[in-house]
Short mmCIF file of C-alpha atoms and ligand atoms in Angstrom, two decimals:
data_model
loop_
_atom_site.label_atom_id
_atom_site.label_comp_id
_atom_site.label_asym_id
_atom_site.label_seq_id
_atom_site.Cartn_x
_atom_site.Cartn_y
_atom_site.Cartn_z
CA MET A 1 -0.08 0.33 0.24
CA SER A 2 1.19 4.06 -0.16
CA SER A 3 3.27 5.03 1.94
CA GLU A 4 0.68 7.29 4.13
CA LEU A 5 -0.80 4.41 5.53
CA PHE A 6 -2.26 6.40 8.13
CA TYR A 7 -4.57 8.02 6.05
CA GLN A 8 -5.96 5.57 4.64
CA PRO A 9 -9.76 4.75 5.51
CA ILE A 10 -10.92 1.62 7.19
CA THR A 11 -12.74 -0.27 4.21
CA ALA A 12 -9.08 -0.09 2.28
CA LEU A 13 -6.39 -1.13 5.14
CA ALA A 14 -9.39 -3.98 5.69
CA ALA A 15 -8.53 -5.00 2.26
CA ALA A 16 -5.39 -4.90 2.47
CA LEU A 17 -4.82 -6.84 5.49
CA ALA A 18 -7.74 -9.36 4.30
CA GLU A 19 -5.76 -9.98 1.03
CA LYS A 20 -2.25 -9.91 3.33
CA LYS A 21 -0.85 -6.74 1.49
CA LEU A 22 -0.16 -5.08 5.24
CA THR A 23 -0.37 -6.96 8.38
CA ALA A 24 -1.89 -4.61 11.57
CA VAL A 25 1.99 -5.32 13.07
CA GLU A 26 2.66 -2.27 10.14
CA LEU A 27 -0.29 -0.78 10.11
CA THR A 28 -0.02 -0.30 14.18
CA GLN A 29 3.50 0.97 13.97
CA ALA A 30 2.58 3.68 10.71
CA VAL A 31 0.74 4.76 13.48
CA ILE A 32 2.54 4.82 15.90
CA ALA A 33 5.38 6.36 13.75
CA ARG A 34 2.99 9.01 13.10
CA THR A 35 1.77 10.30 15.76
CA LYS A 36 5.38 10.45 17.41
CA ALA A 37 5.81 12.88 14.71
CA THR A 38 3.33 14.72 14.84
CA GLU A 39 2.54 15.15 19.00
CA PRO A 40 4.51 17.76 19.61
CA ARG A 41 3.05 20.40 17.29
CA ILE A 42 -0.74 18.77 17.97
CA HIS A 43 -0.91 16.89 21.35
CA ALA A 44 -3.98 15.10 20.96
CA PHE A 45 -2.90 12.68 23.33
CA ASN A 46 -3.12 12.06 27.25
CA SER A 47 -1.01 8.82 26.70
CA HIS A 48 -1.00 5.73 24.75
CA ASP A 49 1.44 2.38 25.56
CA GLU A 50 3.02 0.89 22.44
CA ALA A 51 3.65 -1.60 23.70
CA ASP A 52 -0.04 -2.70 24.69
CA ALA A 53 -1.23 -1.74 21.06
CA LEU A 54 1.89 -3.77 19.29
CA ALA A 55 0.57 -6.80 21.96
CA GLN A 56 -2.93 -6.52 20.12
CA ALA A 57 -1.80 -5.33 16.64
CA ALA A 58 0.45 -8.96 16.86
CA ALA A 59 -3.12 -10.79 18.53
CA SER A 60 -4.82 -9.92 15.34
CA ASP A 61 -1.90 -11.16 12.69
CA ALA A 62 -2.05 -14.65 14.53
CA ARG A 63 -6.00 -14.54 14.36
CA ARG A 64 -5.94 -14.09 10.37
CA ALA A 65 -3.05 -16.34 9.54
CA ALA A 66 -5.16 -19.11 11.17
CA GLY A 67 -8.21 -18.42 9.59
CA GLN A 68 -10.16 -16.72 12.40
CA SER A 69 -10.44 -12.79 11.49
CA LEU A 70 -12.76 -11.07 13.13
CA GLY A 71 -13.93 -8.64 10.34
CA ALA A 72 -13.38 -5.23 9.36
CA LEU A 73 -11.99 -4.02 12.58
CA ASP A 74 -9.79 -6.45 13.69
CA GLY A 75 -6.15 -5.22 13.54
CA ILE A 76 -7.45 -1.17 12.67
CA PRO A 77 -6.20 1.11 15.47
CA ILE A 78 -8.65 2.92 17.36
CA ALA A 79 -8.37 5.78 20.31
CA LEU A 80 -10.34 6.68 22.72
CA LYS A 81 -11.27 10.08 23.96
CA ASP A 82 -9.96 10.06 27.81
CA VAL A 83 -13.63 9.94 28.89
CA ILE A 84 -13.93 6.02 27.92
CA ALA A 85 -12.49 3.38 30.38
CA VAL A 86 -9.94 0.93 28.67
CA ARG A 87 -8.93 -1.88 31.40
CA ASN A 88 -5.71 -1.00 33.02
CA GLN A 89 -4.99 2.24 31.62
CA PRO A 90 -5.21 5.67 32.68
CA LEU A 91 -8.74 7.38 32.89
CA THR A 92 -8.48 11.47 33.77
CA ALA A 93 -11.32 13.63 31.60
CA SER A 94 -8.60 15.40 31.28
CA SER A 95 -9.14 16.71 34.94
CA LYS A 96 -6.62 16.92 37.26
CA MET A 97 -8.86 15.71 39.16
CA LEU A 98 -8.16 12.18 37.62
CA ALA A 99 -5.23 12.48 37.07
CA ASN A 100 -4.10 9.46 38.46
CA PHE A 101 -6.78 7.06 37.91
CA VAL A 102 -6.24 3.69 36.28
CA SER A 103 -9.19 1.91 34.94
CA PRO A 104 -10.36 -0.93 36.95
CA TYR A 105 -12.89 -2.17 34.08
CA ASP A 106 -13.36 -2.14 30.18
CA ALA A 107 -16.86 0.27 28.84
CA GLY A 108 -18.89 -1.14 26.97
CA VAL A 109 -17.44 -0.32 23.24
CA THR A 110 -13.92 -1.02 24.30
CA GLU A 111 -14.70 -4.42 24.64
CA LYS A 112 -17.14 -4.44 21.71
CA LEU A 113 -14.27 -2.51 20.46
CA ARG A 114 -12.16 -5.40 21.16
CA LYS A 115 -15.09 -8.24 20.23
CA ALA A 116 -14.42 -7.03 16.59
CA GLY A 117 -10.61 -7.10 16.90
CA ALA A 118 -9.45 -3.56 17.03
CA VAL A 119 -6.27 -2.26 18.23
CA LEU A 120 -7.46 -0.15 21.08
CA TRP A 121 -4.93 2.51 20.49
CA GLY A 122 -4.24 5.88 23.19
CA ARG A 123 -6.34 7.84 25.23
CA LEU A 124 -7.65 11.34 23.71
CA ASN A 125 -7.24 14.85 25.17
CA CYS A 126 -11.05 16.27 25.55
CA ASP A 127 -11.98 19.72 27.85
CA GLU A 128 -12.22 18.65 31.49
CA PHE A 129 -14.67 16.58 31.90
CA ALA A 130 -15.70 17.18 28.31
CA MET A 131 -17.00 20.77 29.60
CA GLY A 132 -16.45 23.06 26.37
CA SER A 133 -15.72 23.26 22.78
CA SER A 134 -12.56 24.32 21.79
CA THR A 135 -10.32 21.87 23.92
CA GLU A 136 -8.79 24.19 25.86
CA ASN A 137 -10.48 23.34 29.28
CA SER A 138 -8.77 20.64 29.37
CA ALA A 139 -5.99 20.38 33.15
CA PHE A 140 -3.14 18.86 30.50
CA GLY A 141 -2.76 21.20 27.93
CA PRO A 142 -4.57 22.53 24.84
CA THR A 143 -4.98 20.64 21.68
CA SER A 144 -3.96 22.01 17.88
CA ASN A 145 -6.14 22.30 15.09
CA PRO A 146 -3.62 19.88 12.15
CA TRP A 147 -5.16 22.17 9.55
CA ASP A 148 -3.30 25.16 11.63
CA THR A 149 -1.30 24.57 15.42
CA THR A 150 -2.68 28.09 15.96
CA ARG A 151 -6.02 27.16 16.16
CA VAL A 152 -8.65 24.97 18.53
CA PRO A 153 -9.49 21.40 16.80
CA GLY A 154 -13.22 22.09 18.54
CA GLY A 155 -14.07 20.26 21.96
CA SER A 156 -14.28 18.95 23.75
CA SER A 157 -13.86 15.60 21.55
CA GLY A 158 -10.49 18.29 20.10
CA GLY A 159 -7.96 15.65 20.77
CA SER A 160 -10.33 12.63 18.64
CA SER A 161 -10.58 15.23 15.75
CA ALA A 162 -7.34 15.95 15.58
CA ALA A 163 -5.82 13.12 16.51
CA LEU A 164 -8.18 11.13 13.18
CA ALA A 165 -7.32 14.85 10.49
CA ALA A 166 -3.57 14.39 11.66
CA GLY A 167 -3.41 10.30 11.09
CA SER A 168 -2.76 9.58 14.24
CA ALA A 169 -5.35 7.06 14.11
CA ILE A 170 -7.79 5.23 11.76
CA ALA A 171 -10.73 6.68 13.65
CA THR A 172 -11.59 7.57 16.81
CA LEU A 173 -14.61 7.17 19.60
CA GLY A 174 -15.68 10.43 21.53
CA SER A 175 -19.13 11.70 23.15
CA ASP A 176 -21.41 14.37 22.66
CA THR A 177 -23.29 15.77 25.55
CA GLY A 178 -23.89 19.23 23.57
CA GLY A 179 -21.85 18.90 20.20
CA SER A 180 -18.92 17.33 20.90
CA ILE A 181 -18.70 15.31 18.25
CA ARG A 182 -20.02 16.84 15.34
CA GLN A 183 -18.67 20.35 15.46
CA PRO A 184 -14.98 18.98 16.50
CA ALA A 185 -15.41 16.71 13.25
CA ALA A 186 -16.21 20.12 11.69
CA LEU A 187 -13.33 21.95 12.48
CA CYS A 188 -11.04 19.11 11.67
CA GLY A 189 -12.86 18.45 8.68
CA VAL A 190 -13.96 14.30 9.07
CA VAL A 191 -17.10 12.45 9.86
CA GLY A 192 -18.44 12.60 13.34
CA LEU A 193 -21.99 11.27 14.19
CA LYS A 194 -23.53 11.35 16.99
CA PRO A 195 -25.92 8.30 17.63
CA THR A 196 -29.95 8.75 18.85
CA TYR A 197 -29.64 8.83 22.40
CA GLY A 198 -29.81 4.94 23.81
CA LEU A 199 -28.06 3.03 21.14
CA VAL A 200 -24.98 3.15 22.15
CA SER A 201 -24.09 1.92 25.94
CA ARG A 202 -22.78 4.65 28.31
CA TYR A 203 -21.23 2.09 30.67
CA GLY A 204 -17.97 2.76 31.29
CA LEU A 205 -18.41 6.66 29.73
CA ILE A 206 -18.04 9.44 32.67
CA ALA A 207 -20.40 10.92 32.88
CA PHE A 208 -21.14 14.55 32.16
CA ALA A 209 -25.17 15.10 31.71
CA SER A 210 -26.08 11.71 31.34
CA SER A 211 -29.82 11.79 29.41
CA LEU A 212 -27.92 14.20 26.66
CA ASP A 213 -24.46 12.04 27.11
CA GLN A 214 -23.85 9.52 23.88
CA ILE A 215 -20.73 7.70 22.31
CA GLY A 216 -20.22 8.04 18.95
CA PRO A 217 -17.00 7.66 15.74
CA PHE A 218 -15.04 9.92 14.67
CA ALA A 219 -13.73 8.66 10.66
CA ARG A 220 -11.94 10.03 8.24
CA THR A 221 -15.45 8.61 5.70
CA VAL A 222 -19.07 7.68 6.33
CA GLU A 223 -18.50 4.29 5.10
CA ASP A 224 -16.23 3.75 7.88
CA ALA A 225 -18.20 5.85 10.65
CA ALA A 226 -21.03 3.15 9.33
CA ILE A 227 -18.83 0.30 10.33
CA VAL A 228 -18.08 1.56 13.52
CA LEU A 229 -20.99 2.12 14.69
CA GLY A 230 -22.37 -1.56 13.40
CA ALA A 231 -19.45 -2.67 16.19
CA ILE A 232 -20.10 -0.13 19.40
CA ALA A 233 -24.28 0.38 18.52
CA GLY A 234 -26.16 -2.39 20.67
CA HIS A 235 -28.14 -2.85 23.91
CA ASP A 236 -26.14 -3.42 27.28
CA GLU A 237 -28.11 -4.29 30.29
CA ARG A 238 -25.38 -2.03 32.49
CA ASP A 239 -27.07 1.19 30.86
CA SER A 240 -30.29 0.93 32.16
CA THR A 241 -31.43 3.78 29.36
CA SER A 242 -29.00 1.69 26.46
CA PHE A 243 -32.13 0.84 24.12
CA LYS A 244 -33.59 -2.96 22.84
CA THR A 245 -33.29 -2.41 19.08
CA GLU A 246 -32.90 -4.69 16.09
CA ILE A 247 -29.31 -3.35 14.98
CA PRO A 248 -29.59 -3.63 10.43
CA ASP A 249 -25.69 -4.16 9.00
CA TYR A 250 -25.64 -0.09 9.05
CA ARG A 251 -22.50 -0.68 6.03
CA ALA A 252 -24.57 -3.00 3.84
CA ALA A 253 -27.89 -0.99 4.08
CA LEU A 254 -25.90 1.97 2.20
CA ALA A 255 -26.10 0.38 -1.26
CA THR A 256 -29.55 -0.39 -0.41
CA ASN A 257 -30.39 3.19 0.74
CA ARG A 258 -30.76 5.46 -2.18
CA GLY A 259 -33.22 8.03 -1.75
CA PRO A 260 -34.51 10.72 -3.14
CA TRP A 261 -35.57 11.98 0.62
CA LYS A 262 -36.64 14.52 1.44
CA LEU A 263 -34.76 16.98 2.97
CA GLY A 264 -36.10 20.11 5.88
CA ILE A 265 -33.95 23.20 5.76
CA PRO A 266 -34.46 24.54 9.53
CA LYS A 267 -34.91 28.36 8.63
CA GLU A 268 -33.43 29.80 12.31
CA TYR A 269 -30.09 27.22 11.98
CA PHE A 270 -29.73 30.36 8.64
CA ALA A 271 -29.98 33.05 10.78
CA GLU A 272 -27.39 35.75 12.30
CA GLY A 273 -24.09 34.78 13.31
CA LEU A 274 -23.55 32.30 10.41
CA ASP A 275 -19.98 32.61 8.96
CA PRO A 276 -20.68 33.39 4.89
CA GLU A 277 -17.92 31.42 4.01
CA ILE A 278 -19.96 28.20 5.80
CA ALA A 279 -23.55 29.66 4.77
CA GLN A 280 -22.57 29.16 1.62
CA ALA A 281 -20.80 25.63 1.51
CA VAL A 282 -23.77 24.40 2.93
CA GLU A 283 -26.11 26.22 0.78
CA GLN A 284 -24.10 24.18 -2.12
CA ALA A 285 -24.81 21.20 -0.34
CA ILE A 286 -28.00 21.93 -0.41
CA ALA A 287 -28.23 22.21 -3.95
CA PHE A 288 -26.17 19.23 -4.32
CA TYR A 289 -29.24 16.93 -2.67
CA LYS A 290 -32.17 19.42 -4.61
CA ALA A 291 -29.80 18.13 -8.15
CA GLN A 292 -29.90 14.63 -6.94
CA GLY A 293 -33.90 15.05 -7.41
CA CYS A 294 -34.16 15.69 -3.34
CA GLU A 295 -37.44 17.40 -2.43
CA ILE A 296 -36.00 20.59 -0.51
CA ARG A 297 -38.03 21.94 1.98
CA GLU A 298 -37.80 24.97 4.25
CA VAL A 299 -39.48 23.99 7.56
CA SER A 300 -39.52 25.84 11.40
CA LEU A 301 -38.05 24.56 14.87
CA PRO A 302 -39.51 27.50 16.15
CA HIS A 303 -38.22 26.56 19.97
CA THR A 304 -34.88 26.82 18.71
CA GLN A 305 -34.13 30.03 20.61
CA TYR A 306 -34.18 28.76 23.66
CA CYS A 307 -31.72 25.52 23.29
CA LEU A 308 -29.12 27.33 24.45
CA ASP A 309 -30.53 28.53 27.94
CA THR A 310 -32.46 25.03 28.31
CA TYR A 311 -29.31 23.07 27.75
CA TYR A 312 -27.22 25.05 30.62
CA VAL A 313 -29.95 24.97 32.91
CA ILE A 314 -30.24 20.68 32.28
CA ALA A 315 -26.42 19.83 31.97
CA THR A 316 -25.01 21.85 34.49
CA ALA A 317 -27.54 20.36 36.90
CA GLU A 318 -27.08 17.33 35.81
CA ALA A 319 -23.22 17.63 36.14
CA SER A 320 -23.97 18.98 39.15
CA SER A 321 -25.59 15.07 40.47
CA ASN A 322 -22.39 13.72 38.70
CA LEU A 323 -19.47 15.15 40.27
CA ALA A 324 -20.41 15.59 43.10
CA ARG A 325 -18.77 12.15 43.65
CA TYR A 326 -15.07 13.53 43.21
CA ASP A 327 -15.22 13.98 47.05
CA GLY A 328 -11.55 13.26 47.31
CA ILE A 329 -12.31 9.96 49.33
CA ARG A 330 -13.65 7.20 46.81
CA TYR A 331 -11.05 7.35 44.05
CA GLY A 332 -9.53 10.75 42.48
CA HIS A 333 -7.39 13.87 44.46
CA ARG A 334 -7.08 14.23 46.85
CA ALA A 335 -5.92 17.03 48.82
CA ALA A 336 -3.03 16.41 52.13
CA GLY A 337 -3.92 18.14 55.76
CA ALA A 338 -7.28 19.15 55.49
CA LYS A 339 -8.69 19.70 59.10
CA ASP A 340 -11.80 17.48 58.66
CA VAL A 341 -13.95 15.62 56.32
CA VAL A 342 -15.70 18.45 55.34
CA ASP A 343 -12.71 20.72 55.24
CA LEU A 344 -10.86 17.53 52.75
CA TYR A 345 -14.08 17.17 50.70
CA TYR A 346 -13.81 21.07 50.27
CA GLN A 347 -9.90 20.96 49.59
CA SER A 348 -9.80 17.98 46.68
CA ARG A 349 -12.48 19.64 45.45
CA ALA A 350 -10.76 23.09 44.62
CA GLU A 351 -7.73 21.85 44.27
CA GLY A 352 -8.77 18.66 41.96
CA PHE A 353 -11.23 21.14 39.06
CA GLY A 354 -10.72 23.69 36.72
CA ALA A 355 -12.70 26.87 36.77
CA GLU A 356 -15.07 25.65 33.70
CA VAL A 357 -15.98 22.29 35.84
CA LYS A 358 -16.07 25.12 38.74
CA ARG A 359 -18.73 27.20 37.03
CA ARG A 360 -20.94 24.31 36.52
CA ILE A 361 -21.10 22.96 39.32
CA ILE A 362 -22.21 26.20 40.90
CA LEU A 363 -24.36 26.42 38.29
CA GLY A 364 -26.01 22.80 38.03
CA THR A 365 -26.53 22.92 41.98
CA TYR A 366 -28.41 26.55 42.11
CA VAL A 367 -30.69 25.29 39.32
CA LEU A 368 -31.57 22.16 41.74
CA SER A 369 -31.73 24.30 44.69
CA SER A 370 -35.67 23.63 46.52
CA GLY A 371 -36.35 27.38 46.09
CA TYR A 372 -35.30 27.41 42.11
CA TYR A 373 -35.88 24.36 41.34
CA ASP A 374 -39.63 25.01 39.39
CA ALA A 375 -38.90 28.08 38.02
CA TYR A 376 -35.36 26.71 36.85
CA TYR A 377 -34.63 23.06 35.76
CA LEU A 378 -38.30 21.66 36.34
CA ARG A 379 -39.49 24.43 33.22
CA ALA A 380 -36.34 23.32 30.97
CA GLN A 381 -37.12 19.84 31.41
CA LYS A 382 -40.43 21.76 29.54
CA VAL A 383 -39.04 23.71 27.69
CA ARG A 384 -36.94 20.66 26.81
CA THR A 385 -40.14 18.81 25.30
CA LEU A 386 -41.23 21.48 23.22
CA ILE A 387 -37.95 21.07 21.25
CA ARG A 388 -38.02 17.46 20.83
CA GLN A 389 -41.58 18.23 20.04
CA ASP A 390 -40.14 20.66 16.93
CA PHE A 391 -38.31 18.51 15.11
CA LEU A 392 -41.12 15.31 15.17
CA ASN A 393 -43.29 17.70 13.75
CA ALA A 394 -40.78 18.68 10.68
CA PHE A 395 -39.50 14.94 10.45
CA LYS A 396 -43.92 14.13 9.79
CA GLU A 397 -42.50 15.75 6.45
CA VAL A 398 -38.63 15.38 6.22
CA ASP A 399 -36.75 12.78 6.34
CA ALA A 400 -33.70 14.56 7.40
CA LEU A 401 -32.42 17.93 8.05
CA ILE A 402 -30.01 19.50 6.83
CA THR A 403 -27.93 22.94 8.93
CA PRO A 404 -24.43 24.09 9.60
CA THR A 405 -22.45 22.00 12.10
CA SER A 406 -21.16 25.38 13.76
CA PRO A 407 -21.44 28.47 13.21
CA VAL A 408 -17.74 29.77 12.80
CA PRO A 409 -14.73 28.22 11.28
CA ALA A 410 -12.04 26.73 13.73
CA PHE A 411 -10.96 29.65 15.92
CA LYS A 412 -7.48 30.68 17.18
CA LEU A 413 -6.21 29.53 20.53
CA GLY A 414 -6.95 31.51 23.37
CA GLU A 415 -9.73 33.66 21.44
CA LYS A 416 -12.66 33.04 23.04
CA ALA A 417 -12.11 34.06 26.52
CA ASP A 418 -15.45 34.79 27.25
CA PRO A 419 -17.22 31.91 28.50
CA LEU A 420 -20.84 32.83 27.18
CA ALA A 421 -19.15 33.76 23.50
CA LEU A 422 -17.42 29.67 23.73
CA TYR A 423 -21.16 28.55 24.45
CA LEU A 424 -22.74 30.10 21.12
CA CYS A 425 -20.58 27.83 19.46
CA ASP A 426 -23.30 24.96 19.67
CA ILE A 427 -25.95 26.77 19.28
CA TYR A 428 -26.28 24.59 15.93
CA THR A 429 -25.95 20.70 17.33
CA ILE A 430 -27.46 21.38 21.23
CA GLY A 431 -31.12 20.83 20.21
CA VAL A 432 -30.12 17.22 18.79
CA ASN A 433 -29.08 16.86 22.12
CA LEU A 434 -31.80 17.71 24.01
CA ALA A 435 -34.66 15.82 21.43
CA GLY A 436 -32.25 12.91 21.67
CA LEU A 437 -31.39 12.39 17.63
CA PRO A 438 -28.71 11.31 15.58
CA ALA A 439 -26.36 13.37 13.63
CA ILE A 440 -23.96 13.74 11.82
CA SER A 441 -20.85 15.75 10.76
CA VAL A 442 -19.19 15.91 6.64
CA PRO A 443 -16.91 17.64 5.53
CA CYS A 444 -18.04 20.11 3.11
CA GLY A 445 -15.27 22.53 2.15
CA PHE A 446 -12.72 24.79 3.48
CA THR A 447 -12.81 28.75 3.94
CA LYS A 448 -10.47 31.09 1.52
CA SER A 449 -7.96 30.27 4.24
CA GLY A 450 -7.76 26.65 4.16
CA LEU A 451 -10.00 25.94 6.84
CA PRO A 452 -12.81 22.59 6.59
CA ILE A 453 -16.07 23.54 7.01
CA GLY A 454 -19.06 20.76 7.76
CA THR A 455 -22.32 20.22 7.13
CA GLN A 456 -24.70 18.63 10.14
CA ILE A 457 -27.55 15.89 9.01
CA ILE A 458 -30.07 15.84 11.44
CA GLY A 459 -31.90 12.38 11.52
CA GLN A 460 -34.97 11.03 13.21
CA PRO A 461 -34.56 8.42 15.83
CA PHE A 462 -33.17 4.94 15.82
CA ARG A 463 -32.69 5.86 11.76
CA GLU A 464 -28.49 5.75 11.20
CA SER A 465 -29.15 4.17 8.27
CA SER A 466 -30.92 6.13 6.31
CA LEU A 467 -28.99 9.58 7.76
CA LEU A 468 -25.95 7.55 6.82
CA ALA A 469 -26.68 7.32 3.23
CA ILE A 470 -28.09 10.80 2.78
CA ALA A 471 -24.40 11.15 4.44
CA ARG A 472 -22.82 9.60 1.85
CA ALA A 473 -24.60 10.17 -1.68
CA TYR A 474 -23.14 14.38 -1.02
CA GLU A 475 -19.49 12.69 0.52
CA GLN A 476 -19.57 10.66 -2.98
CA ALA A 477 -19.79 13.26 -5.21
CA HIS A 478 -16.94 15.55 -3.42
CA SER A 479 -13.72 14.77 -3.10
CA TRP A 480 -13.03 16.21 0.59
CA SER A 481 -12.43 13.09 2.70
CA THR A 482 -9.00 12.31 0.65
CA LYS A 483 -7.68 15.98 1.84
CA HIS A 484 -5.44 16.25 4.25
CA PRO A 485 -3.31 18.70 6.31
CA ILE A 486 0.42 19.29 5.46
CA LEU A 487 1.91 18.42 8.70
N1 LIG B 1 -19.59 22.63 24.06
C1 LIG B 1 -20.97 21.98 25.18
C2 LIG B 1 -20.87 21.92 26.41
O1 LIG B 1 -19.74 22.59 27.05
C3 LIG B 1 -20.60 20.53 24.96
C4 LIG B 1 -20.24 19.90 25.40
C5 LIG B 1 -20.77 18.17 24.56
O2 LIG B 1 -20.98 17.88 23.51
N2 LIG B 1 -19.47 17.21 25.65
O3 LIG B 1 -21.42 22.10 27.85
#
C-alpha cells in the first residue's frame, strides 16, 4: 500500500489486511510513528501504550493467519477519548481530579471494539469532563488543529478529531453531550456521528450530563463511520437507558438506501451569527441534493432560540449531581492536610476541578436548589419537550434536516475567553441532544484561508441507516475526504 497508510480509510486497510498485503503490526507501527512525529505540534493524546497496541496487533495477525479474522475492524488502530474506560489504562477526563486514575474495567464500547478485533490505541485529550468547545479546558494543555496549529480543534472531543485529521489513528471515538463529536469533526475536516440517545451503551463513559451524553465515532469516511457504529451499537443491560433494538448492518444499508429523500432546511439555523463562507458551503451542499432529485423544503423549529438556555440548565444540573462523587475519598485527587472530612471535600474539589467545571457545578447546584427548582430545572424540562416536539413535527414532512454544524470555522487558541462566546459555538448542535436524535457532520469544503467546513445532517430516532446513506450520497460526489493537512 501507499506510504501514507495512516491516511487510508478503514475500508481500504481492511481489504489490504484481508489480502495479506499488510499486517496489523505494520499498520500499528505506521500509526505509532505518525503519532510520534506529529504529537509535539498537535498534543491530541493524554497517554498511549505502544507495547500494548503492538501486542494487540500481533494477536490480530495471529488470528488472521489462523483463518479467524473478526471482520473489517480486526487489526485497525482506534483511539478513544479519555472519558471512555479501557482496562488497565489511565482514565483522566483531562482533569487533575483523575490525573492518576487507572481504569479497572472496560467500557461497553471498549469491550465491543475488542470483540471486533480493533487495536485500542491511546487516550485522547478533551475539555475537562467534556465541558467545552475548544479542548482548551483540558488540565493537561490544549490540542492544536492539524490544519492550522495556532487554532483549536473544536471540543470537547478535540483530541479525537485532531488525532484522526493528523493520521495518528484510523478512527476514534468521542462523546457528544451538546455537540462534542460533530463540532470538532467539522473544525478538523472529518466525519463525526452522534447516534440516537440509547443506541450506544454509556457504561464506562465518565458521566457529564447523563440524559444527553452519547458515544459515537469519528472517521475519514461515512462508510468507515457506519462500520464503527455497527461495532459499538447495541443493548447493554449495564446502562439503564440503553435501547433494545435490532442493529442493522449499517454498511450494507448504504448500498440499498438510495433516496431521493425529502430534506428540511430549518430556517432558524441560517440566521445571524453564521459565518458567510460556512453558509455558502452548506447552501452548495443543499443545492447538490436538489440536483440529485431530492425535495428540499424550508421547515421551522420555533423553539430553537431556547436551546442554549435549556441545555445550560439541564446539563449543569446533571453535571452537579454526577460530579458529586469526586469527594477526595473514594478515588481521584485528595488534598493533603485537611482538618476534617468536610474540609477534605472542600480542598480536594477546589484543587482537583478547573474553572469551567466549577462554574457548571455551581450553576447546576443553584438550578436544582429547593427555591429555584421549579423556576429553572422543571421549566427547562418542559421546554426540552417542546424542542423535541419541534423536530418530530418537522419529521412528519421530511426524512432529515440539513444545517451548518458550527457557526464558525476553527478559531485561534485563546481567542474566545468569555464562556458565553464558547457556548454559542454549539448553537446548531445542542437541539439534537435535547431531542435525543442522531446527527452527523460531514466535510463540505474549506474557507478561503484553508479551514475545514462541516455540514450537519439530522435524522429521525434510530434511523442511522438512512442518515448515513444521505451523508454518503454527498460524500461520494465530492472529494473532501481525500484532503489532508500538511504537517
Ligand atoms: N460544548 C458543550 C459544552 O460545553 C458541549 C460539550 C459536549 O458535547 N460534551 O457543554
